Short mmCIF file of C-alpha atoms in Angstrom, two decimals:
data_model
loop_
_atom_site.label_atom_id
_atom_site.label_comp_id
_atom_site.label_asym_id
_atom_site.label_seq_id
_atom_site.Cartn_x
_atom_site.Cartn_y
_atom_site.Cartn_z
CA MET A 783 0.00 0.00 0.00
CA SER A 784 1.33 3.41 -0.91
CA SER A 785 1.97 5.89 1.87
CA LEU A 786 0.03 9.14 2.14
CA VAL A 787 3.04 11.05 0.81
CA ASP A 788 3.32 8.73 -2.18
CA LEU A 789 -0.38 9.16 -2.91
CA ARG A 790 0.06 12.92 -2.94
CA ILE A 791 3.01 12.60 -5.28
CA GLU A 792 1.03 10.31 -7.56
CA THR A 793 -1.76 12.89 -7.57
CA ALA A 794 0.74 15.62 -8.49
CA ASN A 795 2.11 13.40 -11.24
CA MET A 796 -1.34 12.84 -12.71
CA ALA A 797 -2.02 16.58 -12.45
CA GLY A 798 1.19 17.15 -14.39
CA THR A 799 0.00 14.76 -17.08
CA ALA A 800 -3.33 16.59 -17.28
CA LEU A 801 -1.59 19.98 -17.56
CA SER A 802 0.68 18.53 -20.21
CA MET A 803 -2.33 17.33 -22.21
CA MET A 804 -3.97 20.76 -21.93
CA THR A 805 -0.80 22.44 -23.17
CA TYR A 806 -0.61 19.97 -26.04
CA GLY A 807 -4.19 20.92 -26.91
CA VAL A 808 -3.11 24.56 -27.16
CA HIS A 809 -0.24 23.43 -29.38
CA ILE A 810 -2.64 21.57 -31.67
CA THR A 811 -4.88 24.64 -31.96
CA LEU A 812 -2.00 26.95 -32.84
CA PHE A 813 -0.47 24.44 -35.24
CA PHE A 814 -3.63 23.96 -37.30
CA SER A 815 -4.37 27.69 -37.18
CA THR A 816 -0.99 28.18 -38.83
CA ILE A 817 -1.60 25.38 -41.33
CA ARG A 818 -4.87 27.08 -42.30
CA LEU A 819 -2.95 30.15 -43.44
CA TYR A 820 -0.89 27.96 -45.77
CA ILE A 821 -3.83 26.20 -47.41
CA GLU A 822 -5.94 29.32 -47.93
CA PRO A 823 -6.26 30.62 -51.51
CA PRO A 824 -3.09 32.33 -52.69
CA SER A 825 -2.79 35.94 -51.63
CA ALA A 826 -0.25 38.71 -51.68
CA ARG A 827 1.36 37.27 -48.58
CA LYS A 828 4.51 35.31 -49.34
CA ARG A 829 4.66 31.93 -47.64
CA ASP A 830 7.89 30.61 -46.22
CA TRP A 831 7.76 26.83 -46.45
CA ARG A 832 10.78 26.52 -44.18
CA LEU A 833 8.61 27.83 -41.39
CA LEU A 834 6.02 25.17 -42.13
CA THR A 835 8.71 22.51 -41.95
CA TYR A 836 9.96 23.88 -38.64
CA ILE A 837 6.57 23.97 -36.91
CA THR A 838 5.74 20.52 -38.28
CA ILE A 839 8.90 19.12 -36.70
CA LEU A 840 7.97 20.80 -33.42
CA PHE A 841 4.50 19.29 -33.61
CA CYS A 842 5.88 15.81 -34.34
CA PHE A 843 8.22 15.92 -31.35
CA ALA A 844 5.49 17.27 -29.07
CA THR A 845 3.15 14.50 -30.23
CA ALA A 846 5.81 11.84 -29.72
CA GLY A 847 6.56 13.23 -26.26
CA ILE A 848 2.97 13.26 -25.03
CA SER A 849 2.30 9.82 -26.54
CA THR A 850 5.34 8.26 -24.87
CA GLN A 851 4.53 10.00 -21.60
CA MET A 852 0.95 8.68 -21.65
CA PHE A 853 2.17 5.17 -22.46
CA LEU A 854 4.56 5.27 -19.48
CA ASN A 855 1.75 6.44 -17.19
CA HIS A 856 -0.48 3.69 -18.57
CA LYS A 857 2.11 1.10 -17.64
CA ALA A 858 2.48 2.55 -14.14
CA PHE A 859 -1.13 3.28 -13.21
CA ILE A 860 -3.00 0.61 -15.20
CA GLU A 861 -0.78 -2.37 -15.95
CA ASN A 862 1.24 -2.16 -12.71
CA ARG A 863 -1.25 -0.64 -10.28
CA ASP A 864 -0.63 -3.58 -7.90
CA TYR A 865 3.14 -3.12 -8.06
CA PRO A 866 4.75 -3.38 -4.58
CA GLY A 867 4.72 0.17 -3.23
CA GLY A 868 2.22 1.39 -5.80
CA PRO A 869 2.50 2.96 -9.27
CA PHE A 870 4.94 5.59 -8.13
CA ALA A 871 7.31 2.91 -6.84
CA PHE A 872 7.14 1.41 -10.32
CA LEU A 873 8.12 4.76 -11.84
CA VAL A 874 11.03 5.06 -9.42
CA ASP A 875 12.29 1.58 -10.33
CA GLU A 876 11.92 2.39 -14.03
CA VAL A 877 13.75 5.72 -13.86
CA ASP A 878 16.62 4.39 -15.99
CA SER A 879 14.42 2.39 -18.35
CA PRO A 880 14.61 3.06 -22.10
CA MET A 881 11.02 4.31 -22.08
CA ASN A 882 11.67 6.97 -19.43
CA LEU A 883 14.90 8.03 -21.13
CA ALA A 884 13.03 8.23 -24.45
CA VAL A 885 10.48 10.66 -22.98
CA THR A 886 13.27 12.86 -21.64
CA ALA A 887 15.27 12.67 -24.87
CA ILE A 888 12.24 13.77 -26.92
CA TYR A 889 11.61 16.79 -24.72
CA VAL A 890 15.31 17.70 -24.62
CA VAL A 891 15.49 17.72 -28.43
CA LEU A 892 12.26 19.72 -28.49
CA ASN A 893 13.95 22.19 -26.14
CA TRP A 894 16.90 22.49 -28.55
CA LEU A 895 14.53 23.24 -31.42
CA ALA A 896 12.57 25.82 -29.42
CA ASP A 897 15.71 27.54 -28.14
CA GLY A 898 17.07 27.42 -31.66
CA MET A 899 14.28 29.78 -32.70
CA VAL A 900 15.35 32.24 -29.98
CA LEU A 901 18.94 32.02 -31.19
CA TYR A 902 17.83 32.54 -34.79
CA ARG A 903 15.85 35.65 -33.87
CA PHE A 904 18.88 37.00 -31.99
CA PHE A 905 21.08 36.23 -35.00
CA ILE A 906 18.73 38.02 -37.40
CA VAL A 907 17.98 41.09 -35.28
CA PHE A 908 21.68 41.75 -34.79
CA ARG A 909 22.17 41.54 -38.56
CA CYS A 910 24.34 38.40 -38.66
CA ALA A 911 27.23 40.10 -36.89
CA THR A 912 30.29 37.95 -36.20
CA LEU A 913 29.84 38.28 -32.45
CA SER A 914 26.21 37.17 -32.67
CA ILE A 915 27.20 34.15 -34.76
CA VAL A 916 29.82 33.08 -32.21
CA ALA A 917 27.43 33.66 -29.30
CA CYS A 918 24.65 31.62 -30.93
CA ILE A 919 26.95 28.71 -31.74
CA VAL A 920 28.44 28.62 -28.23
CA MET A 921 25.05 28.75 -26.49
CA LEU A 922 23.48 26.11 -28.71
CA LEU A 923 26.46 23.77 -28.32
CA SER A 924 26.33 24.28 -24.55
CA LEU A 925 22.71 23.16 -24.47
CA ILE A 926 23.38 20.14 -26.67
CA VAL A 927 26.46 19.02 -24.71
CA VAL A 928 24.87 19.41 -21.27
CA GLY A 929 21.61 17.81 -22.41
CA SER A 930 23.35 14.84 -24.05
CA ILE A 931 25.84 14.07 -21.28
CA PHE A 932 23.43 14.44 -18.38
CA LEU A 933 20.31 12.95 -19.96
CA PRO A 934 19.85 10.35 -17.13
CA ASN A 935 20.08 13.12 -14.53
CA ILE A 936 17.50 15.21 -16.36
CA SER A 937 15.15 12.22 -16.67
CA SER A 938 15.28 11.67 -12.90
CA LEU A 939 14.35 15.24 -11.97
CA ILE A 940 10.70 14.36 -11.48
CA LEU A 941 11.70 11.46 -9.19
CA ASN A 942 14.62 13.03 -7.38
CA LEU A 943 12.95 12.68 -3.96
CA TRP A 944 13.25 8.89 -4.18
CA THR A 945 16.38 8.28 -6.23
CA ASN A 946 20.07 8.73 -5.53
CA THR A 947 20.74 10.37 -8.88
CA SER A 948 22.27 13.82 -8.61
CA THR A 949 19.88 16.56 -9.65
CA VAL A 950 22.55 19.25 -10.02
CA PRO A 951 23.15 18.62 -13.77
CA GLY A 952 19.41 18.55 -14.46
CA ILE A 953 18.83 21.81 -12.59
CA ALA A 954 21.87 23.29 -14.36
CA TYR A 955 20.35 22.38 -17.73
CA LEU A 956 17.01 23.96 -16.85
CA THR A 957 18.78 27.06 -15.58
CA LEU A 958 20.91 27.28 -18.73
CA SER A 959 17.87 27.04 -20.99
CA LEU A 960 15.94 29.56 -18.89
CA SER A 961 18.86 32.00 -18.81
CA LEU A 962 19.33 31.70 -22.56
CA ASN A 963 15.68 32.54 -23.19
CA VAL A 964 15.58 35.46 -20.77
CA ILE A 965 18.91 37.04 -21.77
CA LEU A 966 18.39 36.72 -25.51
CA THR A 967 14.79 37.93 -25.32
CA PHE A 968 15.90 41.01 -23.39
CA ALA A 969 18.68 41.60 -25.93
CA ILE A 970 16.26 41.31 -28.85
CA VAL A 971 13.72 43.58 -27.17
CA GLY A 972 16.43 46.14 -26.42
CA ARG A 973 17.56 46.10 -30.04
CA LEU A 974 14.01 46.55 -31.33
CA VAL A 975 13.37 49.42 -28.92
CA TYR A 976 16.52 51.08 -30.26
CA LEU A 977 15.38 50.60 -33.86
CA ARG A 978 11.96 52.02 -32.99
CA ARG A 979 13.54 55.11 -31.47
CA GLN A 980 15.70 55.63 -34.55
CA SER A 981 12.68 55.19 -36.84
CA ARG A 982 10.74 57.81 -34.91
CA LYS A 983 13.63 60.23 -35.16
CA ILE A 984 13.61 59.72 -38.91
CA GLY A 985 9.93 59.60 -39.77
CA GLY A 986 8.13 61.04 -36.76
CA PRO A 987 5.93 59.58 -34.00
CA GLY A 988 3.93 57.45 -36.43
CA CYS A 989 6.92 55.35 -37.42
CA GLY A 990 8.21 52.33 -35.55
CA VAL A 991 4.81 50.73 -34.92
CA VAL A 992 6.02 47.38 -36.26
CA TYR A 993 8.82 47.37 -33.70
CA THR A 994 6.39 48.02 -30.86
CA SER A 995 4.20 45.16 -32.08
CA SER A 996 7.20 42.83 -32.30
CA VAL A 997 8.32 43.68 -28.76
CA ALA A 998 4.83 42.89 -27.47
CA ILE A 999 4.79 39.56 -29.32
CA LEU A 1000 8.20 38.55 -27.96
CA VAL A 1001 7.28 39.39 -24.37
CA GLU A 1002 3.88 37.74 -24.72
CA SER A 1003 5.29 34.50 -26.14
CA ALA A 1004 8.20 34.16 -23.72
CA SER A 1005 6.53 35.23 -20.47
CA LEU A 1006 4.52 32.08 -19.68
CA TYR A 1007 7.38 29.68 -20.40
CA THR A 1008 9.78 31.86 -18.39
CA VAL A 1009 7.49 31.93 -15.34
CA VAL A 1010 6.84 28.17 -15.37
CA ALA A 1011 10.51 27.32 -15.98
CA PHE A 1012 11.58 29.62 -13.14
CA ILE A 1013 9.14 27.96 -10.73
CA CYS A 1014 10.35 24.52 -11.88
CA VAL A 1015 13.98 25.42 -11.18
CA ILE A 1016 13.08 26.57 -7.67
CA ALA A 1017 10.87 23.52 -7.03
CA CYS A 1018 13.63 21.13 -8.14
CA GLY A 1019 16.19 23.01 -6.08
CA VAL A 1020 14.19 22.70 -2.85
CA ASN A 1021 12.87 19.19 -3.64
CA SER A 1022 9.24 20.31 -3.73
CA PRO A 1023 6.55 17.91 -4.99
CA LEU A 1024 5.34 20.81 -7.15
CA GLN A 1025 7.95 19.77 -9.70
CA ASN A 1026 5.92 16.63 -10.44
CA ALA A 1027 3.04 18.78 -11.65
CA LEU A 1028 5.05 21.37 -13.57
CA LEU A 1029 7.85 19.44 -15.30
CA PRO A 1030 5.56 17.39 -17.60
CA MET A 1031 3.76 20.60 -18.55
CA LEU A 1032 7.06 22.40 -19.19
CA GLY A 1033 8.03 19.77 -21.75
CA GLN A 1034 5.03 20.71 -23.90
CA LEU A 1035 5.02 24.41 -23.04
CA GLN A 1036 8.46 25.05 -24.53
CA ALA A 1037 7.05 24.50 -28.04
CA ILE A 1038 4.40 27.22 -27.68
CA PRO A 1039 6.54 30.44 -27.88
CA PRO A 1040 8.16 29.69 -31.28
CA LEU A 1041 4.78 28.59 -32.64
CA LEU A 1042 3.14 31.82 -31.45
CA ILE A 1043 5.82 33.92 -33.10
CA THR A 1044 5.60 31.88 -36.31
CA LEU A 1045 1.85 32.43 -36.43
CA ARG A 1046 2.27 36.19 -35.96
CA VAL A 1047 4.91 36.34 -38.68
CA ILE A 1048 2.72 34.52 -41.19
CA GLU A 1049 -0.18 36.81 -40.31
CA GLY A 1050 2.09 39.77 -41.03
CA ARG A 1051 1.93 41.08 -37.47
CA ALA A 1052 5.61 40.71 -36.58
CA ILE A 1053 8.79 42.24 -37.91
CA THR A 1054 10.72 40.15 -40.40
CA ARG A 1055 14.32 39.85 -41.41
CA ASP A 1056 13.74 42.08 -44.41
CA GLY A 1057 12.00 44.66 -42.28
CA LEU A 1058 15.22 45.49 -40.45
CA PRO A 1059 17.35 48.35 -41.78
CA ALA A 1060 20.89 47.52 -42.77
CA THR A 1061 22.37 50.71 -41.38
CA LEU A 1062 21.34 52.96 -38.52
CA PRO A 1063 21.12 55.83 -37.91
CA TRP A 1064 20.28 57.52 -41.21
CA ARG A 1065 20.37 61.31 -41.57
CA PHE A 1066 17.76 63.17 -43.58
CA LYS A 1067 18.19 66.73 -44.83
CA ALA A 1068 17.08 67.15 -48.44
CA ARG A 1069 13.52 68.40 -48.09
CA ASP A 1070 12.49 68.29 -51.74
CA SER A 1071 13.45 64.69 -52.44
CA VAL A 1072 11.26 61.62 -52.46
CA LEU A 1073 12.71 58.16 -52.16
CA SER A 1074 11.54 54.56 -52.30
CA PHE A 1075 13.79 51.61 -51.54
CA ASP A 1076 13.86 47.86 -51.61
CA ARG A 1077 14.11 46.65 -48.02
CA LYS A 1078 15.28 43.22 -49.06
CA SER A 1079 18.56 44.57 -50.39
CA ALA A 1080 18.55 47.67 -48.19
CA HIS A 1081 19.73 49.79 -51.13
CA LEU A 1082 18.11 52.72 -52.84
CA HIS A 1083 16.76 51.80 -56.23
CA SER A 1084 15.56 55.21 -57.34
CA LEU A 1085 15.77 58.85 -56.36
CA ALA A 1086 13.65 61.37 -58.24
CA LEU A 1087 14.79 64.95 -57.84
CA GLU A 1088 12.74 67.60 -59.53
CA ASN A 1089 14.48 70.83 -60.40
CA ALA A 1090 12.31 73.70 -59.21
CA ALA A 1091 13.07 75.79 -62.30
CA ALA A 1092 13.56 73.32 -65.15
CA LYS A 1093 11.16 70.63 -63.79
CA ILE A 1094 13.52 67.94 -65.08
CA PRO A 1095 13.28 64.55 -63.31
CA ILE A 1096 16.58 62.87 -62.56
CA ASP A 1097 16.96 59.14 -61.87
CA VAL A 1098 20.05 57.90 -60.04
CA ARG A 1099 21.13 54.85 -58.03
CA LEU A 1100 22.80 55.28 -54.67
CA ASP A 1101 23.65 53.24 -51.60
CA VAL A 1102 21.65 54.14 -48.50
CA SER A 1103 24.78 54.98 -46.55
CA ASP A 1104 25.87 57.57 -49.13
CA ILE A 1105 22.97 60.00 -49.17
CA GLU A 1106 21.02 62.32 -46.94
CA ILE A 1107 17.33 62.46 -47.79
CA GLY A 1108 14.08 63.80 -46.50
CA GLU A 1109 11.10 61.48 -47.00
CA ILE A 1110 10.85 57.70 -47.33
CA GLN A 1111 8.04 55.95 -49.16
CA TYR A 1112 7.91 52.36 -47.91
CA PRO A 1113 6.48 49.60 -50.08
CA ALA A 1114 2.79 48.91 -49.51
CA GLU A 1115 3.47 45.36 -48.39
CA THR A 1116 6.39 43.51 -46.94
CA HIS A 1117 7.20 40.12 -48.41
CA ALA A 1118 9.76 38.53 -46.15
CA TYR A 1119 10.91 35.39 -44.52
CA ALA A 1120 10.38 34.60 -40.88
CA PHE A 1121 11.85 36.65 -38.10
#
């Protein structure tokens, strides 16, 4: 017969499974909402099929994770409900089983994919600078190395109250992933705020709206995962049974932020790679000039100057860093790949 403490832990574990299923339901809704935008009649919006591939891979891993997790719980609570010590004792004895390691491995790889989106956004917003490339590679390799080497420790986090496996590497991995998300998100937001300020200096208070929208989307998408991950780190650190309810949910929750951002990008509500200026700040002085430019190449493609006396139009080609101008006419629509 299970003790009262074990029964409470089993209850927390089942609550975690329920929360995980609810989060997976949100994932399904967002995934098919995004798919709907791809199968709608062709429109002016340019579709990036690489994004579709990315979110499909996320969905496949999330589905594999929840399926394997449910199968493991089925074995514990249905097939082995009379196991000596109860279902939770069965889970403790199976902590190093291939099935338990498979669940952890799926969610760890899903974490790499989700964090990879954060790294990609950081890489793009900072315009592919050498320092950003090095930083992204180092951080991604750190996650992969720690997650691969200490996979058994990570898989035992939910059972650390009853096993002798060290939880330090598992907590370190969670902390590393959480820190990466928080630091990079703050860096991206700071960069976008800077770009918004520069845009307003150039074009007035009405400019920079897209940057404000992108900041809101980033904060909105990252906030829930950050809060839950932070609570999980604390719960694991103090050996609280709360970790049994939150860790299964966290595995599914980490796929939501990149999917939210992808959906906003496809809807045209987020800034894209081509929406970022190549050079800032620009200076504008010529009051009688009108300019339009191709944001994909970030070069001027035409400059029409009308002589006040002769009324003769002049067409020239110039690089954006070589001219001071007065008014920018942006294209009506932005066709760009994902941010």
